XYZ file of C-alpha atoms in Angstrom:
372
model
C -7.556 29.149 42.237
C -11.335 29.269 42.538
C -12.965 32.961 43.226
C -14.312 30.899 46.191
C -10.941 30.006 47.437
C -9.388 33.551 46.899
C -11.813 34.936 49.075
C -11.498 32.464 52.011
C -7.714 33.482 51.267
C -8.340 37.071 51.518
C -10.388 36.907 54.786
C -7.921 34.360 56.886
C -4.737 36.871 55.631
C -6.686 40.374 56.094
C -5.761 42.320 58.811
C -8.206 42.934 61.992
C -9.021 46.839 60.236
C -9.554 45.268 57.421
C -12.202 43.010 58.955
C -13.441 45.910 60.275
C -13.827 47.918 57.667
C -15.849 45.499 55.324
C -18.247 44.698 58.231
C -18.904 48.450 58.919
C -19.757 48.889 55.261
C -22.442 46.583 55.557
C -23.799 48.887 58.484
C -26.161 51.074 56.741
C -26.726 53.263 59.465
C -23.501 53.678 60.355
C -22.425 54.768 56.897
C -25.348 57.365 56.551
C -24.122 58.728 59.919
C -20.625 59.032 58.577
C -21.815 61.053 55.266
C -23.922 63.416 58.221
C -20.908 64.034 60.175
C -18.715 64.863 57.036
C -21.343 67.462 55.893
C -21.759 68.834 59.574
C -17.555 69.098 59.876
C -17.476 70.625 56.025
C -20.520 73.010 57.028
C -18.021 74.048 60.371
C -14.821 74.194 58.099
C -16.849 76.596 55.406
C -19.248 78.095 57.936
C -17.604 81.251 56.523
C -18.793 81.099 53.316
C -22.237 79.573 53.850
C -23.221 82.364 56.152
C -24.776 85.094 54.388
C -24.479 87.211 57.539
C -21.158 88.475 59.877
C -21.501 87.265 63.643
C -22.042 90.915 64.320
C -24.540 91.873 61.369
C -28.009 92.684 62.680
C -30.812 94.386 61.781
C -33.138 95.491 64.403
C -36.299 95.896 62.755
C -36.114 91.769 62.178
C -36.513 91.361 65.680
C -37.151 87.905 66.677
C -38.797 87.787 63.461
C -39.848 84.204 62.238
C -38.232 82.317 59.085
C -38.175 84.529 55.782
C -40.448 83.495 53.101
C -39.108 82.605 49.618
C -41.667 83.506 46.558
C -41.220 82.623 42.964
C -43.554 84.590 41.279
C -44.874 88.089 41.575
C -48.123 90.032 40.133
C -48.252 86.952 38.733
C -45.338 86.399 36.750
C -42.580 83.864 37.343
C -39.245 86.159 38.616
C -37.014 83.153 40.498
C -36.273 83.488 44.227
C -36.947 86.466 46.229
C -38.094 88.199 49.117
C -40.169 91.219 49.871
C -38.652 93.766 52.431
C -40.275 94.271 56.026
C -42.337 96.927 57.317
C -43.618 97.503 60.697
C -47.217 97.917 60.710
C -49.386 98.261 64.174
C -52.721 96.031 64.733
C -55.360 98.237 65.418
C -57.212 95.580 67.524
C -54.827 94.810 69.808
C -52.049 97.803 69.016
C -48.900 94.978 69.021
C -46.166 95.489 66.227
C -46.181 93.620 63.693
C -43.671 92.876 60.565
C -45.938 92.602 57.143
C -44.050 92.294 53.524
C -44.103 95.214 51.628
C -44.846 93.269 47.983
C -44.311 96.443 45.770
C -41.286 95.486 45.279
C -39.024 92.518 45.095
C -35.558 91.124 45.870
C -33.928 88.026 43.990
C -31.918 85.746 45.932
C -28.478 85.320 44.684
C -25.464 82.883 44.749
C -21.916 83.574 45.224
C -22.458 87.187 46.303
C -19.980 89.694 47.841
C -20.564 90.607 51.908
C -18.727 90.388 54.813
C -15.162 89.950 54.427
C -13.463 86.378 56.616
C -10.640 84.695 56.227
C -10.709 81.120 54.477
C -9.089 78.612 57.275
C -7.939 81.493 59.252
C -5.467 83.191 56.580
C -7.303 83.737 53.293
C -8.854 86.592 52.716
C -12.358 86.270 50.977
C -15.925 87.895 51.165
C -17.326 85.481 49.205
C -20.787 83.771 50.427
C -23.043 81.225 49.054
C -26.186 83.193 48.887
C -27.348 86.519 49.418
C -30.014 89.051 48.499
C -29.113 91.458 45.838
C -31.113 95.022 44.921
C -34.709 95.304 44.411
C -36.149 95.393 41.276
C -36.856 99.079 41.501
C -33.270 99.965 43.036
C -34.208 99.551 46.715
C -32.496 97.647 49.503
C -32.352 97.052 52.786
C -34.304 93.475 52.511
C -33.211 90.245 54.312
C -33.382 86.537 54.012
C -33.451 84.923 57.356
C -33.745 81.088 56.728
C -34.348 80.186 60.322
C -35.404 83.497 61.444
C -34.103 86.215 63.777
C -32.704 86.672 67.422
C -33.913 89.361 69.952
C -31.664 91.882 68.271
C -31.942 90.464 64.716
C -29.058 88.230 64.226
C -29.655 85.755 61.427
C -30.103 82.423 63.219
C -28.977 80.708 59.975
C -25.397 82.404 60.213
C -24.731 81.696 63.829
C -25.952 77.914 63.928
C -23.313 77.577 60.659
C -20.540 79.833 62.691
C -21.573 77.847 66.406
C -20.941 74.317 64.669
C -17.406 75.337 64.597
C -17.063 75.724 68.509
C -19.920 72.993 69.483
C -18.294 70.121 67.150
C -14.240 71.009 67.303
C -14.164 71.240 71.380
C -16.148 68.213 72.234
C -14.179 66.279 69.606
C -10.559 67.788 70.638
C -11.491 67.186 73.868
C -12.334 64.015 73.159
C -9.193 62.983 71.689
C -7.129 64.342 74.566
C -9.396 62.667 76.758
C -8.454 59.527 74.897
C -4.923 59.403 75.112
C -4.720 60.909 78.714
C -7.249 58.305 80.080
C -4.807 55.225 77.893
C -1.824 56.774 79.634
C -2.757 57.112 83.116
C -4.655 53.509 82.765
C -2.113 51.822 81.281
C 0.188 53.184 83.974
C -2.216 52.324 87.057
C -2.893 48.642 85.561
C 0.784 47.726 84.255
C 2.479 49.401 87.541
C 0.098 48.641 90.112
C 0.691 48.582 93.939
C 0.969 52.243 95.492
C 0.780 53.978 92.755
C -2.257 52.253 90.775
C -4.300 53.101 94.243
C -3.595 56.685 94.335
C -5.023 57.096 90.327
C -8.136 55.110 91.056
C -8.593 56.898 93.962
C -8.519 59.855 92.142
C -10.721 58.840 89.797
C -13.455 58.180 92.361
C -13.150 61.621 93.912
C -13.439 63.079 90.583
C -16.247 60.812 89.541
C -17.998 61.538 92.845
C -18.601 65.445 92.367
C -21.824 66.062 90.569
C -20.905 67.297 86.745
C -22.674 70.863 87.045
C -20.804 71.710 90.426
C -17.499 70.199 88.566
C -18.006 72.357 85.908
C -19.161 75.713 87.906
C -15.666 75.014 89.809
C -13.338 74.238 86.660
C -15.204 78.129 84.914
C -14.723 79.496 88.205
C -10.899 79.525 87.811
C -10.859 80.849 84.326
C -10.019 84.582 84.507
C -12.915 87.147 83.775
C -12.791 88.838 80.161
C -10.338 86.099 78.596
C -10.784 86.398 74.826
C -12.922 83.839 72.657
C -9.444 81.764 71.865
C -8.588 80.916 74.858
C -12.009 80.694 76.228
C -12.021 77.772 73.530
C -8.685 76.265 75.148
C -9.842 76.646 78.594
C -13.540 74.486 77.774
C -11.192 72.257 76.002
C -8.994 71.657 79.123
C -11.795 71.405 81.374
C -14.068 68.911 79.110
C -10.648 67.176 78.700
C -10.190 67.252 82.525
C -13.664 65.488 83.454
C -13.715 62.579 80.846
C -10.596 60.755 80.798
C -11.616 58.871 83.974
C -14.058 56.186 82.176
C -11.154 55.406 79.619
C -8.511 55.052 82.155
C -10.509 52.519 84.127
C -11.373 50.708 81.424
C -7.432 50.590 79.952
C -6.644 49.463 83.666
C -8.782 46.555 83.695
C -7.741 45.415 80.176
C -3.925 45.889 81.455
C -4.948 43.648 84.723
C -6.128 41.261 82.753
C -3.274 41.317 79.398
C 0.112 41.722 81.523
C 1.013 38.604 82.574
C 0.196 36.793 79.433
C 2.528 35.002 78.008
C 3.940 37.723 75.591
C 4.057 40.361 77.420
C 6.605 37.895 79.985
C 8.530 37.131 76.475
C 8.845 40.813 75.996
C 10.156 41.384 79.551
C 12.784 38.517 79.325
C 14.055 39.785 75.832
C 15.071 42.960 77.461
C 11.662 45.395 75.806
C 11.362 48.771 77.307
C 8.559 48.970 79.480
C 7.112 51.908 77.592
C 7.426 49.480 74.487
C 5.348 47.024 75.921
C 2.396 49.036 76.648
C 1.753 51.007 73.356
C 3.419 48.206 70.880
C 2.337 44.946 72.626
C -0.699 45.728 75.443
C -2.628 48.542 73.826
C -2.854 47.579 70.443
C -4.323 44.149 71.726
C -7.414 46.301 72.174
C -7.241 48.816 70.023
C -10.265 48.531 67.881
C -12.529 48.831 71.463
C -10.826 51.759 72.683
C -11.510 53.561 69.409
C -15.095 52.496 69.459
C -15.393 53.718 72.779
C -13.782 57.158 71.613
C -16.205 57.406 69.436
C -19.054 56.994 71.841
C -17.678 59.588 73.878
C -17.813 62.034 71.510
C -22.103 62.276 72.103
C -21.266 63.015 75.683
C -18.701 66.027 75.442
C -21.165 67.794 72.657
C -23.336 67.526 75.230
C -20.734 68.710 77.647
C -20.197 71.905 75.727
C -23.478 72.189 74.899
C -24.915 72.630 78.654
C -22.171 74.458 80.391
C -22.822 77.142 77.100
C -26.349 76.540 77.891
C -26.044 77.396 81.727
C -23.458 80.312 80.673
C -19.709 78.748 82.045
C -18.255 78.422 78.663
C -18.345 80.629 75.421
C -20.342 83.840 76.274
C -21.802 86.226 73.075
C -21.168 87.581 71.329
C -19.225 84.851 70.138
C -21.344 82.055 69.465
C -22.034 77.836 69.942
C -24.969 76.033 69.756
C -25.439 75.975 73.507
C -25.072 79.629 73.757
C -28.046 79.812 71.218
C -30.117 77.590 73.209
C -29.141 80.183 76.207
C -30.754 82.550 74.590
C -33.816 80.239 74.055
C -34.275 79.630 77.866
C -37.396 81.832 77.833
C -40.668 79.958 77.785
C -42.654 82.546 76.732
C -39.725 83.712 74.640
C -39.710 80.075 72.734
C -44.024 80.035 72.838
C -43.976 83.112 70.802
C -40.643 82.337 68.683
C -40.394 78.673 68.431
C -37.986 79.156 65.563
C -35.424 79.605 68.306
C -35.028 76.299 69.250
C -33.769 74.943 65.518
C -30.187 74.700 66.913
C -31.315 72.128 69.047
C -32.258 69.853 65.727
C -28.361 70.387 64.950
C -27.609 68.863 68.621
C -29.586 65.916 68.566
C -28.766 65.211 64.615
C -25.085 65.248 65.630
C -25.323 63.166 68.638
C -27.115 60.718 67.067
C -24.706 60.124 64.039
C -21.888 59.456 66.684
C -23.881 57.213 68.109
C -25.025 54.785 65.067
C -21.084 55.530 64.183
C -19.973 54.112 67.282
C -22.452 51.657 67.395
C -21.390 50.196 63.786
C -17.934 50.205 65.039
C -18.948 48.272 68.047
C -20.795 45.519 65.474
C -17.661 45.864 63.346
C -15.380 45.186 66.546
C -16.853 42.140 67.371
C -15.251 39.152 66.331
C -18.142 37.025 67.189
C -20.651 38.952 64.416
């Protein structure tokens, strides 16, 4: 057999994920998205270790201070990394505060140094982090390297984008996936039961779809109980995200089931004696499987953005524990960003992670297609 006639071989036996894979591989966007999101999720997973600062570490004289610089040499000789210390100084001219380096002496920048002690996936105890500044060269300390510069009380803006990936990509994506399922169930139920019951869903759906999002959120936080901790604060903004998206995935399930249940099949099935649950998730859904999973993943873009703006408008996590919408919170200030533009890096994060889910999903989409 002719290389030519294996692969017409392979292709007419492969399987429709198969198909799907090797046509996604060809989607060069779509892959570089996929190597962004694994470095984002890693990043989350070890935020931990590549935060050279606690949640709670701050330092008040580095008060909304801009990014640290990083030198290599000093008085003219090559050292490595480092960084000079701070030191208020007042301008004479206009008598505001400023922070100046104090280049008399400096501080290397090292790797895998000791600090603040965490727990590797929430059981192992470590205080190991990537990078840190170590003692200056004439025994000093104190000195700090800020890589995206400092809060209003001198947080390291660095450490809590790293620590804030963990709530701003985990609860749009768990939500997500409950979303998923709930919006297959309750679809597949509507479409494959119809009559009574398939009108009470849908309408349901419309009066949920009918409430503006930001009053449908302020409701939904209303009803969480003042002073919860940061856990369950993370279960409740799952519940709610979870709450308000499943209705575009149950519609859509509905129509496909309006459309796939008296096929031909599915009457086969019936006759044979097949469970109704059977039916659904081993003969109806899986007819469209591959567009309700690119459809999960563009829905993924719109709960980040979910979390992010009901953190950003202050009805889901709160600080001192920290998400990328709670940093751009903080960032609401327009004078506040004029004078400290280095506030609004987290934002970068945002749109870099929306748009990788949506090249994903749209090389899934491609890949989906049996027509391309």
């Amino acid at each position: 057999m002719s290389k030519k006639q294996k692969s017409k071989e392979d292709y007419y036996l492969a399987s429709q994920w198969t198909l799907m894979a090797r046509k996604l591989k060809r989607h060069k966007l779509a892959k570089i998205s996929l190597v962004v999101l694994a470095i984002l999720y890693l990043s989350a997973l070890f935020a931990d270790f590549l935060a050279p600062y606690a949640l709670e570490e701050f330092d008040a004289l580095y008060r909304n201070s801009p990014t640290t610089s990083i030198h290599w040499m000093h008085e003219g000789k090559f050292v490595g990394p480092h960084v000079y210390k701070m030191t208020k100084t007042i301008d004479r001219e206009t008598y505001e505060v400023k922070l100046v380096e104090d280049t008399s002496e400096y501080y290397k920048i090292n790797f895998f140094v000791h600090g603040s002690e965490y727990k590797i996936l929430g059981f192992i105890p470590c205080d190991l982090h990537l990078y840190g500044v170590g003692e200056g060269s004439n025994g000093g300390t104190g000195a700090k390297l800020y890589l995206f510069g400092a809060d209003n009380l001198g947080r390291d803006i660095f450490s809590r984008v790293m620590l804030g990936g963990r709530v701003s990509l985990t609860i749009p994506f768990a939500s997500a996936i409950i979303s998923f399922f709930l919006g297959i169930t309750i679809g597949s139920v509507s479409g494959y039961f119809g009559g009574v019951l398939d009108m009470i869903i849908q309408r349901i759906i419309e009066v949920i779809g009918a409430v503006p999002q930001i009053p449908l959120w302020m409701a939904l936080s209303a009803a969480i109980p003042p002073g919860v901790s940061t856990i369950k604060m993370y279960l409740y903004m799952t519940i709610i995200l979870s709450f308000i998206n499943w209705t575009g995935m149950a519609r859509v399930v509905r129509g496909k089931f309006l459309s796939l249940k008296n096929e031909d099949y599915v009457m086969a099935a019936r006759l044979s004696g097949v469970s109704t649950w059977k039916i659904i998730w081993k003969h109806l859904v899986p007819g469209f499987m591959s567009y309700l999973i690119v459809s999960l993943t563009l829905g993924i873009p719109g709960s980040i953005v979910g979390e992010t703006s009901m953190s950003y408008l202050g009805l889901g996590i709160k600080s001192p524990a920290t998400s990328w919408g709670v940093l751009l919170q903080e960032a609401s200030s327009v004078t506040d960003v004029a004078s400290n533009p280095h506030k609004l890096i987290p934002i970068i994060f945002v749109t870099i992670t929306v748009l990788a889910f949506n090249f994903l999903g749209d090389g899934l989409r491609d890949a989906a297609d049996p027509y391309k």
